[in-house]
PDB file of C-alpha atoms in Angstrom:
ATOM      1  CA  UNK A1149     -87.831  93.444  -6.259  1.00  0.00           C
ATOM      2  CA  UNK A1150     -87.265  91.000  -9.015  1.00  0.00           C
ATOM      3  CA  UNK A1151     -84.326  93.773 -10.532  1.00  0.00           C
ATOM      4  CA  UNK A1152     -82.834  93.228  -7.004  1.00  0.00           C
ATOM      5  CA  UNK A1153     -82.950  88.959  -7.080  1.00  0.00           C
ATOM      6  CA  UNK A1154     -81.178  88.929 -10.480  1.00  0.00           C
ATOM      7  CA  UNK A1155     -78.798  91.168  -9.697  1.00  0.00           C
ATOM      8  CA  UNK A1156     -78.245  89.346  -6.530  1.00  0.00           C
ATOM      9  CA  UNK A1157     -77.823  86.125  -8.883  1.00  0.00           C
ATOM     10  CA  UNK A1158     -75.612  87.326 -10.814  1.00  0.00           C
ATOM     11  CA  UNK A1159     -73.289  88.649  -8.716  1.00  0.00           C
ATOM     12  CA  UNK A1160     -70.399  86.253 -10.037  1.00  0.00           C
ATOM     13  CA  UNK A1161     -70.628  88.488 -13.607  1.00  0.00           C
ATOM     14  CA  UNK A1162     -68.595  91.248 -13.452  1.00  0.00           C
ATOM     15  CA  UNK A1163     -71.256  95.032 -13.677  1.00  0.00           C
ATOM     16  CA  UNK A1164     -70.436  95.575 -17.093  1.00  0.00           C
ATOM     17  CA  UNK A1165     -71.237  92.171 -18.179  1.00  0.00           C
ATOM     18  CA  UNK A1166     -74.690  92.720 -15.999  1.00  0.00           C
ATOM     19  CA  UNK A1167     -75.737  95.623 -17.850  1.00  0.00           C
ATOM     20  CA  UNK A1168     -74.895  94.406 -21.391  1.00  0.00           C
ATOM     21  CA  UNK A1169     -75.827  90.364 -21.318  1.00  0.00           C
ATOM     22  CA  UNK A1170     -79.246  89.826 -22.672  1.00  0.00           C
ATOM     23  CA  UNK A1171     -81.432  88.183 -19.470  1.00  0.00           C
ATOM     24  CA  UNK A1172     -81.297  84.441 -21.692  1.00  0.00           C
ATOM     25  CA  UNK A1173     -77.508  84.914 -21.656  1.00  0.00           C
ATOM     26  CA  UNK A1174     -77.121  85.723 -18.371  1.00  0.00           C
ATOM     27  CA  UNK A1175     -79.246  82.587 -17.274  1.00  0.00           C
ATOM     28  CA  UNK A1176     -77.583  80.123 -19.703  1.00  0.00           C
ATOM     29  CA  UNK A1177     -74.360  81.327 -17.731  1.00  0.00           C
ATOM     30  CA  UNK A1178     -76.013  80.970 -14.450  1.00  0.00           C
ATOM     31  CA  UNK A1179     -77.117  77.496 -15.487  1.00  0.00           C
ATOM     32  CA  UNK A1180     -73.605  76.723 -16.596  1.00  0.00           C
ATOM     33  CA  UNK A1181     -71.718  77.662 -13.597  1.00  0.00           C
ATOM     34  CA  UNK A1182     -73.854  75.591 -11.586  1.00  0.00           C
ATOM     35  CA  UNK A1183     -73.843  72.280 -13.190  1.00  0.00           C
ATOM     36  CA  UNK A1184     -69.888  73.205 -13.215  1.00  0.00           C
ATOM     37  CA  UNK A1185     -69.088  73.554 -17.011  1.00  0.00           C
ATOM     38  CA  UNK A1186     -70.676  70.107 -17.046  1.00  0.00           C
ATOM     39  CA  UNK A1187     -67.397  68.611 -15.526  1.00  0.00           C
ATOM     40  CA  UNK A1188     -69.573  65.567 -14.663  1.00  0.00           C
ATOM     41  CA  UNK A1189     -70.398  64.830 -18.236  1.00  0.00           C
ATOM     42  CA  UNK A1190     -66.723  65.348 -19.315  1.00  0.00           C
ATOM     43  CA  UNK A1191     -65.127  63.057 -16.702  1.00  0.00           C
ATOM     44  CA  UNK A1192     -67.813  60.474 -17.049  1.00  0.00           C
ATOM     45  CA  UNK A1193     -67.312  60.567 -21.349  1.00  0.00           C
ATOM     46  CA  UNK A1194     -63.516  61.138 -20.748  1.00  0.00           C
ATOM     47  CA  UNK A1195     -62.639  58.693 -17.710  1.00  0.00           C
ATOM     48  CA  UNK A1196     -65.512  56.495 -16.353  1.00  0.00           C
ATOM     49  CA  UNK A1197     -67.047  55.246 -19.361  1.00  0.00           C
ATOM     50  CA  UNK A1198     -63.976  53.831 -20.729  1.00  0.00           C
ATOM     51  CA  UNK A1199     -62.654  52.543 -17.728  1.00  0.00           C
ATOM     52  CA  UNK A1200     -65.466  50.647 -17.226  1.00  0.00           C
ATOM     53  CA  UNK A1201     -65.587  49.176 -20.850  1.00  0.00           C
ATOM     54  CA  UNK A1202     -62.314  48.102 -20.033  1.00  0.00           C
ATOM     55  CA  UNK A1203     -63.196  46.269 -17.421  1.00  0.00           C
ATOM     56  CA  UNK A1204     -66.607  45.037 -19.005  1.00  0.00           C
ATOM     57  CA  UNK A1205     -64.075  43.429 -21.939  1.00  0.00           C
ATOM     58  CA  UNK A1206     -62.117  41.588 -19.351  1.00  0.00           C
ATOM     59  CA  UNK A1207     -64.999  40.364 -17.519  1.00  0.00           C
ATOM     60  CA  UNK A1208     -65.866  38.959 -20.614  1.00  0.00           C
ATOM     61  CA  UNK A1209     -63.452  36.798 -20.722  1.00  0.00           C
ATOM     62  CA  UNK A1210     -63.563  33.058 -19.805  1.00  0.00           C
ATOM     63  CA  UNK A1211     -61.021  31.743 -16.618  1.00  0.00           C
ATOM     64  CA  UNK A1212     -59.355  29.436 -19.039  1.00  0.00           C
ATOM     65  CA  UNK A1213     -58.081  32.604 -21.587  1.00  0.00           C
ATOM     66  CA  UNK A1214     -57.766  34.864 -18.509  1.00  0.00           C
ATOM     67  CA  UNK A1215     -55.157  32.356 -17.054  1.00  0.00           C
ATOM     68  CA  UNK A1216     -53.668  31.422 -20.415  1.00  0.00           C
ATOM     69  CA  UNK A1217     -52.655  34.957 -20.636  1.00  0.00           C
ATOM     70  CA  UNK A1218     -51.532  35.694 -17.712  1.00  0.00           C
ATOM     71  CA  UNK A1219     -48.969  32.273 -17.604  1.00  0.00           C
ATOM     72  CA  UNK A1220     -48.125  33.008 -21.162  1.00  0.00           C
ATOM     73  CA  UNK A1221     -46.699  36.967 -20.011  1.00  0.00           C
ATOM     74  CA  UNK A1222     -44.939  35.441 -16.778  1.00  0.00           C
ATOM     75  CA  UNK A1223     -44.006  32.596 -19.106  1.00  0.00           C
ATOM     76  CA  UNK A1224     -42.013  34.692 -21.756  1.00  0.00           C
ATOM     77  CA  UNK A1225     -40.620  36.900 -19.275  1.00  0.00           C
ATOM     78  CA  UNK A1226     -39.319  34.770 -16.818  1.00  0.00           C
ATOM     79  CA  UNK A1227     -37.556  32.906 -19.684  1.00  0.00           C
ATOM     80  CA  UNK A1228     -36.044  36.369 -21.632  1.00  0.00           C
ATOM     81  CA  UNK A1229     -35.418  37.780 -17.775  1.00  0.00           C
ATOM     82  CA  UNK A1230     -33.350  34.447 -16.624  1.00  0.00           C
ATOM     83  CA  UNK A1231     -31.837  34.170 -20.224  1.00  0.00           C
ATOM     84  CA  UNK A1232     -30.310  37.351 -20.486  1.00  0.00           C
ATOM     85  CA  UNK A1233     -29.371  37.031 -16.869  1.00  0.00           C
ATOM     86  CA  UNK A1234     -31.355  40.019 -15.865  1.00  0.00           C
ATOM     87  CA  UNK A1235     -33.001  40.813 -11.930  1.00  0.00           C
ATOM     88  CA  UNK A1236     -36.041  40.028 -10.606  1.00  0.00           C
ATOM     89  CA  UNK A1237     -36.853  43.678 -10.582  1.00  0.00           C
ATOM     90  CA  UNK A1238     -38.666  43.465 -14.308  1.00  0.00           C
ATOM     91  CA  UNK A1239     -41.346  41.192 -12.911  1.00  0.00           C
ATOM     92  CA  UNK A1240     -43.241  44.368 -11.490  1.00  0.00           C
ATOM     93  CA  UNK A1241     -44.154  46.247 -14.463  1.00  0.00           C
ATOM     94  CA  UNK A1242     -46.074  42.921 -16.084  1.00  0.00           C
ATOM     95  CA  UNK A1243     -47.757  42.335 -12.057  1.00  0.00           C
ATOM     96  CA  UNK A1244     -48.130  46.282 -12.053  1.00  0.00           C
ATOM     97  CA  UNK A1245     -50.653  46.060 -15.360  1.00  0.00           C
ATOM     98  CA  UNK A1246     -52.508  43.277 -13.606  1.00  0.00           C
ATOM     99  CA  UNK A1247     -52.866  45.167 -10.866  1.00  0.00           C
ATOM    100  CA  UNK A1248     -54.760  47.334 -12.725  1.00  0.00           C
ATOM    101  CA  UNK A1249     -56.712  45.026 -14.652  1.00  0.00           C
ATOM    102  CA  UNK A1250     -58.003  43.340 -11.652  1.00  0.00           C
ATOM    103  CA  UNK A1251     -58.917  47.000 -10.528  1.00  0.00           C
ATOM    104  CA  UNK A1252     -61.013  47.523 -13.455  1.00  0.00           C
ATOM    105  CA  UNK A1253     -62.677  43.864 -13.232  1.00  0.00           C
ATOM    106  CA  UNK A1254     -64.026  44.936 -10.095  1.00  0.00           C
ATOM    107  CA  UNK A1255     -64.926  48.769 -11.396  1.00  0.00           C
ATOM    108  CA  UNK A1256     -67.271  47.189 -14.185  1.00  0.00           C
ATOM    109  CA  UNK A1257     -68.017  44.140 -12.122  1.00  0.00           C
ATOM    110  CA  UNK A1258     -72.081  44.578 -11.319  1.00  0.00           C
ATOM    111  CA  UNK A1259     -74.020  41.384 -10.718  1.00  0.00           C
ATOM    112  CA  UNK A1260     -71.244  39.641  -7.833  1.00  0.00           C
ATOM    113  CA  UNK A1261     -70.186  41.296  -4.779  1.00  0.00           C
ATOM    114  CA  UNK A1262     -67.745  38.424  -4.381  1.00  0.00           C
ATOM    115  CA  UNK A1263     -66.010  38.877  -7.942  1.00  0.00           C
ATOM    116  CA  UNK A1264     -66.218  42.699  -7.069  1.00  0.00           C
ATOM    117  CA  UNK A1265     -64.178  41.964  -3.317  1.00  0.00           C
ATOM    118  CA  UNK A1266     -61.775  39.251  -4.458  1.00  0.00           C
ATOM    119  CA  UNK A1267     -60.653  41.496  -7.768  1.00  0.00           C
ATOM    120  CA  UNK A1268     -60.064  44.254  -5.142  1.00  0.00           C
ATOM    121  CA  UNK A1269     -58.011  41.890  -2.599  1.00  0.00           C
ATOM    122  CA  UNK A1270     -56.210  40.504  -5.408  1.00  0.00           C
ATOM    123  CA  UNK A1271     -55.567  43.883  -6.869  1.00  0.00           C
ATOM    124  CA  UNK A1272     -54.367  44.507  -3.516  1.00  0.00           C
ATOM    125  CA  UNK A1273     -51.855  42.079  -3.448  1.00  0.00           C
ATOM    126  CA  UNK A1274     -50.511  42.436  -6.666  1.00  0.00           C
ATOM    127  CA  UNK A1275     -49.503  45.773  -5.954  1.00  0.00           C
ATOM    128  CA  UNK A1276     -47.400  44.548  -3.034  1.00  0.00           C
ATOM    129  CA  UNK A1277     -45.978  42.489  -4.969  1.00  0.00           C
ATOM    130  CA  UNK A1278     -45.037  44.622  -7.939  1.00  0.00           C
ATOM    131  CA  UNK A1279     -43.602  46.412  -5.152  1.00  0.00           C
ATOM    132  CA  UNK A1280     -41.482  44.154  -3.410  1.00  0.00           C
ATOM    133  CA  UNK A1281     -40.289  42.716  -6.981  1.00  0.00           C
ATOM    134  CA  UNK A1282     -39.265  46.468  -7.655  1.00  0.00           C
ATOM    135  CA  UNK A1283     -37.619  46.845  -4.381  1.00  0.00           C
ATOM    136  CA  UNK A1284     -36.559  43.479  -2.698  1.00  0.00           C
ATOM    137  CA  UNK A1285     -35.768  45.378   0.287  1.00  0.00           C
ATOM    138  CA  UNK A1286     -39.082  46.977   1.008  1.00  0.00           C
ATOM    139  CA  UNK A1287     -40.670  43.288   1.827  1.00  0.00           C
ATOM    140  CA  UNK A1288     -41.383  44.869   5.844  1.00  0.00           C
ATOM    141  CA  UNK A1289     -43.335  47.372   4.533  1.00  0.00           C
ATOM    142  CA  UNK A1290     -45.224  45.199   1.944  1.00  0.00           C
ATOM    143  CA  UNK A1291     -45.772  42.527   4.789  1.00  0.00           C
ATOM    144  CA  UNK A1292     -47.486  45.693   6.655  1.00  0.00           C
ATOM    145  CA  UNK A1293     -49.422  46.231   4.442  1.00  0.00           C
ATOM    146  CA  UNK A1294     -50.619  43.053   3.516  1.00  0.00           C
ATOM    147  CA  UNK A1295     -51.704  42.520   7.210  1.00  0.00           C
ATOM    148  CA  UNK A1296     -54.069  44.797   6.663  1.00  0.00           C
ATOM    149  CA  UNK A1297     -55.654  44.014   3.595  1.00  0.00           C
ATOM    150  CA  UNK A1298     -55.539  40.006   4.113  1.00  0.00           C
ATOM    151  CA  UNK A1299     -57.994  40.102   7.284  1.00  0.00           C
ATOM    152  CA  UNK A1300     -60.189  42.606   5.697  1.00  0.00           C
ATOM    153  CA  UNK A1301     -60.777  40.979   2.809  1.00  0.00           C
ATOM    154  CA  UNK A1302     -61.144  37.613   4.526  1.00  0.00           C
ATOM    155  CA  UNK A1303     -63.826  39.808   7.317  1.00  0.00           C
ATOM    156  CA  UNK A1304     -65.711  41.100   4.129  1.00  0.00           C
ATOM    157  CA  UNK A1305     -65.843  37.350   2.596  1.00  0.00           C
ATOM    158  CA  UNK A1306     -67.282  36.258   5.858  1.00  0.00           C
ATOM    159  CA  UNK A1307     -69.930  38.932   6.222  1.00  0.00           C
ATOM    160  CA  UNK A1308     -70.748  39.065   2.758  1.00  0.00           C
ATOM    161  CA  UNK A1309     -71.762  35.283   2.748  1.00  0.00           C
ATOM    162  CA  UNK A1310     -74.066  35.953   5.902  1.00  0.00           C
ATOM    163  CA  UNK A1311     -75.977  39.029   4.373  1.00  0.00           C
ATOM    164  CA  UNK A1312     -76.378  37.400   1.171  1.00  0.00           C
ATOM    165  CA  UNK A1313     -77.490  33.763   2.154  1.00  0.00           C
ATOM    166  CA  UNK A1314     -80.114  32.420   0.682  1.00  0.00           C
ATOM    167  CA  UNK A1315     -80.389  35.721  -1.353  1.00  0.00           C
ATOM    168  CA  UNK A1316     -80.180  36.104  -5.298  1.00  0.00           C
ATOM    169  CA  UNK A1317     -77.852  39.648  -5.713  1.00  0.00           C
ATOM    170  CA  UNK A1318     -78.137  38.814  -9.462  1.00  0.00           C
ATOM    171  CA  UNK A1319     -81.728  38.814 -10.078  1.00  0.00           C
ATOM    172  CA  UNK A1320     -81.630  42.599  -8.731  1.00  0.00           C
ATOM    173  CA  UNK A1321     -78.184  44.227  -8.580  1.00  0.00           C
ATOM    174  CA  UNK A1322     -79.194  47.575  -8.887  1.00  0.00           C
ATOM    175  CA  UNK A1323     -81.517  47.575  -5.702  1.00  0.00           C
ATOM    176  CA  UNK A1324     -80.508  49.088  -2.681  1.00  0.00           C
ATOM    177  CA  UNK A1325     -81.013  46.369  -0.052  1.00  0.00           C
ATOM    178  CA  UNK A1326     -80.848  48.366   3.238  1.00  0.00           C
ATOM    179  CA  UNK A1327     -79.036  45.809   5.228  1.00  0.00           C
ATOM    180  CA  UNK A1328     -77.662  48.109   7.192  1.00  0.00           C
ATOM    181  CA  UNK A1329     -81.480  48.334   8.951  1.00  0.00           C
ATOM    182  CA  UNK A1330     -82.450  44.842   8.500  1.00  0.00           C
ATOM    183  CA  UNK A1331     -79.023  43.257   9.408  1.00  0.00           C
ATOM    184  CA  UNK A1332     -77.308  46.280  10.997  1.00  0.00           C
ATOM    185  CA  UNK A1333     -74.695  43.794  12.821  1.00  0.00           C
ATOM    186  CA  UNK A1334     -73.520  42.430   9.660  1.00  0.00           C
ATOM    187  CA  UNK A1335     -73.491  45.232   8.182  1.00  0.00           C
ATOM    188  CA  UNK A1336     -71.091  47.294  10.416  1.00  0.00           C
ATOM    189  CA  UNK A1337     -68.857  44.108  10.093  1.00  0.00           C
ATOM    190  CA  UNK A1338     -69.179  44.721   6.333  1.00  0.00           C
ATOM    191  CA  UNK A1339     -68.177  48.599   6.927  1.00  0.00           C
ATOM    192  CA  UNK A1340     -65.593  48.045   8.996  1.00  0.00           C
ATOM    193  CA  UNK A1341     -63.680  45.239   6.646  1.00  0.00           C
ATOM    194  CA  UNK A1342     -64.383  47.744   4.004  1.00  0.00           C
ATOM    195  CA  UNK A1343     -62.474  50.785   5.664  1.00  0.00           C
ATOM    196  CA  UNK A1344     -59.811  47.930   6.596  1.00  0.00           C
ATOM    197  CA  UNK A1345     -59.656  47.068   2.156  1.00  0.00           C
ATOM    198  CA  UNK A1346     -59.625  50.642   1.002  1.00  0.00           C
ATOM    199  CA  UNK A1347     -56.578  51.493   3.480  1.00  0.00           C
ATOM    200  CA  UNK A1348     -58.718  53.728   5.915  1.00  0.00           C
ATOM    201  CA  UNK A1349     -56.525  54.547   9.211  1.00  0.00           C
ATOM    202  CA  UNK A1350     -57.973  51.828  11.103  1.00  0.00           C
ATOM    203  CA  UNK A1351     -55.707  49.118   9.955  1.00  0.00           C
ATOM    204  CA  UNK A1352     -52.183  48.691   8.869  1.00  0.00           C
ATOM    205  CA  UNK A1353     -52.991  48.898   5.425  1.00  0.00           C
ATOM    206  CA  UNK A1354     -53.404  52.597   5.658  1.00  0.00           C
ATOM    207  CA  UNK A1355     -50.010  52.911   6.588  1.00  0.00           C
ATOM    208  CA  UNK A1356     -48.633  49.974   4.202  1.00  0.00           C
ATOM    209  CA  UNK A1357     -49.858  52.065   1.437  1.00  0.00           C
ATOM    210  CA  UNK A1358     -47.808  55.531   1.821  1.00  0.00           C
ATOM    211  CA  UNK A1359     -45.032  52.665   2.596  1.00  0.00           C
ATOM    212  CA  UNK A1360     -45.767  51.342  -0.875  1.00  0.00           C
ATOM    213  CA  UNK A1361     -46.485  54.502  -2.469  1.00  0.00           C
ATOM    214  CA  UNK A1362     -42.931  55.853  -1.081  1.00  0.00           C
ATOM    215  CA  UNK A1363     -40.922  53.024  -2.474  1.00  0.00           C
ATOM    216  CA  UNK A1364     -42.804  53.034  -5.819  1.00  0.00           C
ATOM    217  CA  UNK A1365     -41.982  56.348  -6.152  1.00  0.00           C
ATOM    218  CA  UNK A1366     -38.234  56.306  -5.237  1.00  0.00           C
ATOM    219  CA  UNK A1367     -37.709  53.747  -7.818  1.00  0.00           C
ATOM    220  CA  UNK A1368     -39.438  56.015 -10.302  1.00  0.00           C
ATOM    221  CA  UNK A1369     -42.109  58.673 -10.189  1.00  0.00           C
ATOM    222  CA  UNK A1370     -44.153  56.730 -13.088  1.00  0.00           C
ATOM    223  CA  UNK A1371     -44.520  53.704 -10.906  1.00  0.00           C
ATOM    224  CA  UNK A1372     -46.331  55.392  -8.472  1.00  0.00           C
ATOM    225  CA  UNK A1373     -49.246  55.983 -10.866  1.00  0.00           C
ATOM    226  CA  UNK A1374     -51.062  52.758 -11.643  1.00  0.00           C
ATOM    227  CA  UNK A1375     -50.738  51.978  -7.916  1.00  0.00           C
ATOM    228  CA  UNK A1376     -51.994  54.913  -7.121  1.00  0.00           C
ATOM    229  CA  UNK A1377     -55.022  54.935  -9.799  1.00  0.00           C
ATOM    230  CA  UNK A1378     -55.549  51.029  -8.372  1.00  0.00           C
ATOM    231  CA  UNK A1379     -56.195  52.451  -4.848  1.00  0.00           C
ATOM    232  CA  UNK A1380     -58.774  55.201  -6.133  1.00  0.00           C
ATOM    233  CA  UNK A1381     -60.761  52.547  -7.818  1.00  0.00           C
ATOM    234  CA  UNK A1382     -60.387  49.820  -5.215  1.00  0.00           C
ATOM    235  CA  UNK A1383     -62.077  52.452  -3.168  1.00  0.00           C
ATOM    236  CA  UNK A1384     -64.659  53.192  -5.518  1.00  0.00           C
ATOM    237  CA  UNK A1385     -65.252  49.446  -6.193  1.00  0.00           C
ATOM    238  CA  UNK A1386     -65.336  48.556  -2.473  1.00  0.00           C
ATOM    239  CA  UNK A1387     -68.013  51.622  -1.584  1.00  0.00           C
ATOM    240  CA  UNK A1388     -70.670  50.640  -4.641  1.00  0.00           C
ATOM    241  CA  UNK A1389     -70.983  47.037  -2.914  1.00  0.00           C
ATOM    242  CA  UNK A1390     -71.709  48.620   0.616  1.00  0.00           C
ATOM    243  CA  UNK A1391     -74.055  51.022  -1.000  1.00  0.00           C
ATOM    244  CA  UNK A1392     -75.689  48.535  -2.611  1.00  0.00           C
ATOM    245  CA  UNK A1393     -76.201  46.042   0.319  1.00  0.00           C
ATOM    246  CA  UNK A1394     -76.475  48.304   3.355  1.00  0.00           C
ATOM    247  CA  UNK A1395     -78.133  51.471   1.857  1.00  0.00           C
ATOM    248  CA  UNK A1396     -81.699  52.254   1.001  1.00  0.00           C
ATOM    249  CA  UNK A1397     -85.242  51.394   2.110  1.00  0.00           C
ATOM    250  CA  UNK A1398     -85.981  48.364   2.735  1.00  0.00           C
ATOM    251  CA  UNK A1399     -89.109  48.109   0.444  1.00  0.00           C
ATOM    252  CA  UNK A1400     -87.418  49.150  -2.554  1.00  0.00           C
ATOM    253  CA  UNK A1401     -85.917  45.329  -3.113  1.00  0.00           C
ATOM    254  CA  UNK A1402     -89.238  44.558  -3.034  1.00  0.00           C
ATOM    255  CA  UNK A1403     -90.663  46.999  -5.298  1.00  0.00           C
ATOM    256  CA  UNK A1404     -87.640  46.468  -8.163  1.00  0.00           C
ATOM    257  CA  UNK A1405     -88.450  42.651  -7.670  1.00  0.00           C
ATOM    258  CA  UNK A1406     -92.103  43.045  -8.260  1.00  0.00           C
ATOM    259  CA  UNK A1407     -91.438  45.416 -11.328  1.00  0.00           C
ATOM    260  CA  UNK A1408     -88.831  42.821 -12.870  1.00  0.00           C
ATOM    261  CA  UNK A1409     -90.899  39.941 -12.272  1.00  0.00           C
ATOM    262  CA  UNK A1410     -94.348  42.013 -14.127  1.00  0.00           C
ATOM    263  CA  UNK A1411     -91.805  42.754 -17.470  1.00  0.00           C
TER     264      UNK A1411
END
């Protein structure tokens, strides 16, 4: 009976490699194939964990050197654009990269759902407006999709300062609130602006994005991709504060607070 199980098992290994593995081989393979060549670890070493030191490094940064920065690029380029008598169209590479950045502020962005939602509508924005500096005529489709995003974010503002009033998301930002049971009104007002912010077809912004996506790419194939890796972690951004806020038991706030507060 147990001869039948692990042959039953292993039924991924070719018979040969049945009848010749030793029975610790054959279960370090098994092992293996189920936690997927450990393609978590890889993409977490290889992709998370740098993206979100990235965006730890910015967040690190003070307003006054984040804005010095970002007036000094537009600064210098607007005057070597206008001096050599160049177009407008060079503007969206330097709005493209802060795109991103604002993408990754709100990746590695922990202890603020606000700073975590206005990074993603302003990541938003900027890549309509990389888009429209790349392609002058595509403004339509960038106003599309700005009608979208604009009333979503402003939704998710609104319903994230009733579910967190009088509340301190710092002291605990790893808790899972369960609003979603305590506040379940709120809540779906939250979901609903966050489908809206992400570009889920229930607003214009899911259209306004293959819009955007089509003209970035017509321009130039390359363009395409920071927008596009923006949108992924928008999304990703966006979910973590739902999960955080409307997911969970209710007691466990309670029980993380207790547990902090006894350390």
């Amino acid at each position: 009976m147990k001869d039948a199980q692990s042959n039953t098992k292993f039924q991924f290994l070719s018979p040969s490699l049945r009848a010749v593995l030793p029975d610790i081989l054959k279960n370090t393979l098994y092992v293996f194939s189920l936690q997927e060549g450990c393609l978590e670890l890889l993409v977490r070493s290889v992709l998370w964990t740098p993206l979100k030191r990235a965006g730890s490094f910015i967040n690190a940064m003070k307003l006054t050197q984040k804005l010095i920065y970002i007036f000094g690029i537009f600064g210098l380029l607007g005057l070597v654009i206008f001096g050599l008598g160049l177009t407008t169209q060079y503007f969206a590479y330097p709005v493209s990269i802060f795109m991103v950045i604002a993408s990754l502020s709100a990746f590695s962005q922990k202890h603020s759902p606000y700073s975590v939602w206005n990074a993603i509508g302003l990541s938003s924005i900027l890549a309509g407006l990389s888009v429209w500096f790349l392609n002058p005529a595509a403004l339509f489709d960038v106003l599309i999709f700005a009608s979208g995003i604009v009333p979503a974010w402003a939704l998710g503002m609104v319903a994230l300062n009733r579910l967190l009033k009088n509340s301190h998301f710092s002291d605990s930002p790893f808790a899972y609130r369960a609003l979603s049971e305590t506040q379940p009104k709120l809540s779906l007002l939250l979901f609903l602006s966050f489908l809206g912010l992400v570009g889920f077809p229930i607003s214009p912004a899911f259209l306004g994005e293959d819009l955007l996506l089509s003209h970035a790419s017509s321009e130039g194939a390359w363009f395409a991709l920071p927008i596009t890796i923006a949108f992924v972690i928008n999304g990703i951004s966006a979910a973590k504060v739902f999960q955080r806020l409307c997911l969970g038991s209710p007691n466990e706030l309670n029980v993380n607070v207790i547990e902090e507060k006894t350390i």
